[in-house]
PDB file of C-alpha atoms in Angstrom:
ATOM      1  CA  UNK F   1      -8.386 -11.461  12.471  1.00 79.00           C
ATOM      2  CA  UNK F   2      -6.031  -9.265  10.420  1.00 88.00           C
ATOM      3  CA  UNK F   3      -3.968  -6.324  11.620  1.00 92.00           C
ATOM      4  CA  UNK F   4      -1.888  -4.062   9.383  1.00 94.00           C
ATOM      5  CA  UNK F   5       0.980  -1.972  10.744  1.00 94.00           C
ATOM      6  CA  UNK F   6       2.405   0.710   8.466  1.00 95.00           C
ATOM      7  CA  UNK F   7       5.612   2.697   8.672  1.00 95.00           C
ATOM      8  CA  UNK F   8       7.887   4.856   6.536  1.00 96.00           C
ATOM      9  CA  UNK F   9       5.781   7.928   5.853  1.00 97.00           C
ATOM     10  CA  UNK F  10       7.066  11.416   6.411  1.00 97.00           C
ATOM     11  CA  UNK F  11       8.136  14.685   4.860  1.00 98.00           C
ATOM     12  CA  UNK F  12      10.421  14.731   1.836  1.00 98.00           C
ATOM     13  CA  UNK F  13      11.616  17.257  -0.734  1.00 98.00           C
ATOM     14  CA  UNK F  14      10.440  17.044  -4.324  1.00 98.00           C
ATOM     15  CA  UNK F  15      12.590  14.575  -6.215  1.00 98.00           C
ATOM     16  CA  UNK F  16      13.325  12.578  -3.090  1.00 98.00           C
ATOM     17  CA  UNK F  17      12.413   9.056  -2.080  1.00 98.00           C
ATOM     18  CA  UNK F  18      10.520   7.213   0.631  1.00 98.00           C
ATOM     19  CA  UNK F  19       9.980   3.548   1.388  1.00 98.00           C
ATOM     20  CA  UNK F  20       6.712   2.455   2.985  1.00 98.00           C
ATOM     21  CA  UNK F  21       6.286  -0.842   4.811  1.00 97.00           C
ATOM     22  CA  UNK F  22       3.159  -2.689   5.877  1.00 96.00           C
ATOM     23  CA  UNK F  23       3.259  -5.821   8.010  1.00 94.00           C
ATOM     24  CA  UNK F  24       0.117  -7.947   8.174  1.00 92.00           C
ATOM     25  CA  UNK F  25      -0.675 -10.265  11.053  1.00 91.00           C
ATOM     26  CA  UNK F  26      -3.417 -12.759  10.286  1.00 83.00           C
ATOM     27  CA  UNK F  27      -5.168 -15.180  12.605  1.00 85.00           C
ATOM     28  CA  UNK F  28      -7.079 -18.019  10.936  1.00 84.00           C
ATOM     29  CA  UNK F  29      -7.223 -16.209   7.587  1.00 87.00           C
ATOM     30  CA  UNK F  30      -4.656 -16.259   4.829  1.00 87.00           C
ATOM     31  CA  UNK F  31      -3.679 -13.234   2.758  1.00 87.00           C
ATOM     32  CA  UNK F  32      -3.458 -13.088  -1.015  1.00 88.00           C
ATOM     33  CA  UNK F  33      -3.325  -9.641  -2.592  1.00 92.00           C
ATOM     34  CA  UNK F  34      -1.822  -6.676  -0.773  1.00 94.00           C
ATOM     35  CA  UNK F  35      -1.639  -3.142  -1.994  1.00 96.00           C
ATOM     36  CA  UNK F  36      -1.344   0.563  -1.398  1.00 98.00           C
ATOM     37  CA  UNK F  37      -3.999   3.215  -1.838  1.00 98.00           C
ATOM     38  CA  UNK F  38      -3.828   6.939  -1.216  1.00 98.00           C
ATOM     39  CA  UNK F  39      -6.206   9.773  -0.519  1.00 98.00           C
ATOM     40  CA  UNK F  40      -5.331  13.429  -0.989  1.00 97.00           C
ATOM     41  CA  UNK F  41      -7.315  16.280   0.596  1.00 91.00           C
ATOM     42  CA  UNK F  42     -10.600  16.781  -1.229  1.00 94.00           C
ATOM     43  CA  UNK F  43     -10.118  13.702  -3.411  1.00 96.00           C
ATOM     44  CA  UNK F  44     -11.315  10.106  -3.367  1.00 96.00           C
ATOM     45  CA  UNK F  45      -9.160   7.176  -2.380  1.00 97.00           C
ATOM     46  CA  UNK F  46      -7.298   5.736  -5.352  1.00 97.00           C
ATOM     47  CA  UNK F  47      -5.247   2.646  -6.072  1.00 97.00           C
ATOM     48  CA  UNK F  48      -1.496   3.204  -6.165  1.00 98.00           C
ATOM     49  CA  UNK F  49      -0.159  -0.335  -6.551  1.00 98.00           C
ATOM     50  CA  UNK F  50      -1.036  -3.898  -5.649  1.00 97.00           C
ATOM     51  CA  UNK F  51       0.704  -7.258  -5.651  1.00 96.00           C
ATOM     52  CA  UNK F  52      -0.546 -10.825  -5.352  1.00 92.00           C
ATOM     53  CA  UNK F  53       1.082 -13.623  -3.401  1.00 87.00           C
ATOM     54  CA  UNK F  54       2.358 -14.921  -6.744  1.00 89.00           C
ATOM     55  CA  UNK F  55       4.125 -11.655  -7.503  1.00 92.00           C
ATOM     56  CA  UNK F  56       1.794 -10.156 -10.116  1.00 96.00           C
ATOM     57  CA  UNK F  57       1.739  -6.359  -9.880  1.00 97.00           C
ATOM     58  CA  UNK F  58      -0.503  -3.537 -10.982  1.00 98.00           C
ATOM     59  CA  UNK F  59       0.267   0.191 -10.854  1.00 98.00           C
ATOM     60  CA  UNK F  60      -1.636   3.392 -11.343  1.00 98.00           C
ATOM     61  CA  UNK F  61      -0.521   5.167 -14.514  1.00 98.00           C
ATOM     62  CA  UNK F  62       0.562   8.188 -12.491  1.00 97.00           C
ATOM     63  CA  UNK F  63       3.222   6.225 -10.586  1.00 98.00           C
ATOM     64  CA  UNK F  64       4.517   3.785 -13.203  1.00 98.00           C
ATOM     65  CA  UNK F  65       8.265   4.029 -13.531  1.00 97.00           C
ATOM     66  CA  UNK F  66       8.597   5.830 -10.208  1.00 98.00           C
ATOM     67  CA  UNK F  67       7.092   3.478  -7.611  1.00 98.00           C
ATOM     68  CA  UNK F  68       7.868  -0.193  -7.025  1.00 98.00           C
ATOM     69  CA  UNK F  69       5.783  -2.565  -4.932  1.00 98.00           C
ATOM     70  CA  UNK F  70       7.229  -5.749  -3.473  1.00 97.00           C
ATOM     71  CA  UNK F  71       6.439  -8.224  -0.715  1.00 94.00           C
ATOM     72  CA  UNK F  72       7.848 -10.847   1.585  1.00 91.00           C
ATOM     73  CA  UNK F  73       5.275 -13.644   1.705  1.00 82.00           C
ATOM     74  CA  UNK F  74       6.921 -15.331   4.683  1.00 84.00           C
ATOM     75  CA  UNK F  75       6.423 -12.170   6.731  1.00 85.00           C
ATOM     76  CA  UNK F  76       3.199 -11.009   5.070  1.00 86.00           C
ATOM     77  CA  UNK F  77       4.880  -7.667   4.528  1.00 93.00           C
ATOM     78  CA  UNK F  78       4.430  -5.372   1.541  1.00 95.00           C
ATOM     79  CA  UNK F  79       6.718  -2.498   0.585  1.00 97.00           C
ATOM     80  CA  UNK F  80       6.341   0.550  -1.604  1.00 98.00           C
ATOM     81  CA  UNK F  81       9.528   2.182  -2.850  1.00 98.00           C
ATOM     82  CA  UNK F  82       8.678   5.698  -4.006  1.00 98.00           C
ATOM     83  CA  UNK F  83      11.216   7.593  -6.099  1.00 98.00           C
ATOM     84  CA  UNK F  84      11.099  10.940  -7.883  1.00 98.00           C
ATOM     85  CA  UNK F  85       8.362  12.163  -5.586  1.00 98.00           C
ATOM     86  CA  UNK F  86       6.473  15.321  -6.462  1.00 97.00           C
ATOM     87  CA  UNK F  87       3.915  17.432  -4.559  1.00 97.00           C
ATOM     88  CA  UNK F  88       1.064  15.634  -6.353  1.00 96.00           C
ATOM     89  CA  UNK F  89       2.059  12.494  -4.439  1.00 98.00           C
ATOM     90  CA  UNK F  90       1.146  14.151  -1.136  1.00 98.00           C
ATOM     91  CA  UNK F  91      -1.592  12.077   0.479  1.00 98.00           C
ATOM     92  CA  UNK F  92      -2.429   9.654   3.232  1.00 98.00           C
ATOM     93  CA  UNK F  93      -1.287   6.226   2.085  1.00 98.00           C
ATOM     94  CA  UNK F  94      -3.249   3.163   3.191  1.00 98.00           C
ATOM     95  CA  UNK F  95      -2.183  -0.452   3.158  1.00 97.00           C
ATOM     96  CA  UNK F  96      -4.779  -3.051   2.164  1.00 96.00           C
ATOM     97  CA  UNK F  97      -4.892  -6.829   2.437  1.00 94.00           C
ATOM     98  CA  UNK F  98      -7.586  -9.321   1.531  1.00 91.00           C
ATOM     99  CA  UNK F  99      -8.518 -12.201   3.832  1.00 88.00           C
ATOM    100  CA  UNK F 100      -9.141 -15.697   2.493  1.00 89.00           C
ATOM    101  CA  UNK F 101     -10.283 -18.946   4.023  1.00 89.00           C
ATOM    102  CA  UNK F 102     -10.628 -22.237   2.205  1.00 88.00           C
ATOM    103  CA  UNK F 103      -9.888 -20.579  -1.125  1.00 87.00           C
ATOM    104  CA  UNK F 104     -12.672 -18.023  -0.703  1.00 91.00           C
ATOM    105  CA  UNK F 105     -12.126 -14.284  -0.405  1.00 89.00           C
ATOM    106  CA  UNK F 106     -14.054 -12.924   2.568  1.00 89.00           C
ATOM    107  CA  UNK F 107     -13.198  -9.246   3.046  1.00 89.00           C
ATOM    108  CA  UNK F 108     -10.557  -6.542   2.862  1.00 93.00           C
ATOM    109  CA  UNK F 109      -8.586  -5.115   5.773  1.00 94.00           C
ATOM    110  CA  UNK F 110      -7.086  -1.633   5.890  1.00 96.00           C
ATOM    111  CA  UNK F 111      -4.229  -0.054   7.764  1.00 96.00           C
ATOM    112  CA  UNK F 112      -4.567   3.166   9.717  1.00 96.00           C
ATOM    113  CA  UNK F 113      -2.827   5.208   7.027  1.00 96.00           C
ATOM    114  CA  UNK F 114       0.505   7.013   6.966  1.00 97.00           C
ATOM    115  CA  UNK F 115       1.018  10.602   5.853  1.00 97.00           C
ATOM    116  CA  UNK F 116       3.346  11.324   2.940  1.00 98.00           C
ATOM    117  CA  UNK F 117       4.095  14.994   2.337  1.00 98.00           C
ATOM    118  CA  UNK F 118       6.233  16.175  -0.572  1.00 98.00           C
ATOM    119  CA  UNK F 119       7.386  19.791  -0.471  1.00 97.00           C
ATOM    120  CA  UNK F 120       8.485  21.914  -3.412  1.00 92.00           C
TER     121      UNK F 120
END
């Protein structure tokens, strides 16, 4: 159906940068919106950023001005450029994609998650 492969997570010093990538492979279904969520220890999963196939974006207030989401529709790949990272950004980051068929949204698919750790 849909498989999401993430890469780019790791350990970085405060003030540094990371670039996350998520490549989606879809069989039968098409993909519209893609996005990034994160979950820190002891906290609920939260939206970080999302982008539609048309290029419309939405960011969490906490990352505006620091993170940039982009995508390559031909490759069904979404990117998250993270700058000026701080320890509060430490979390497991999950890629999400929605599956459509015949103009109808059916369900969401999630990646396995990639760890981002920001040290002081």
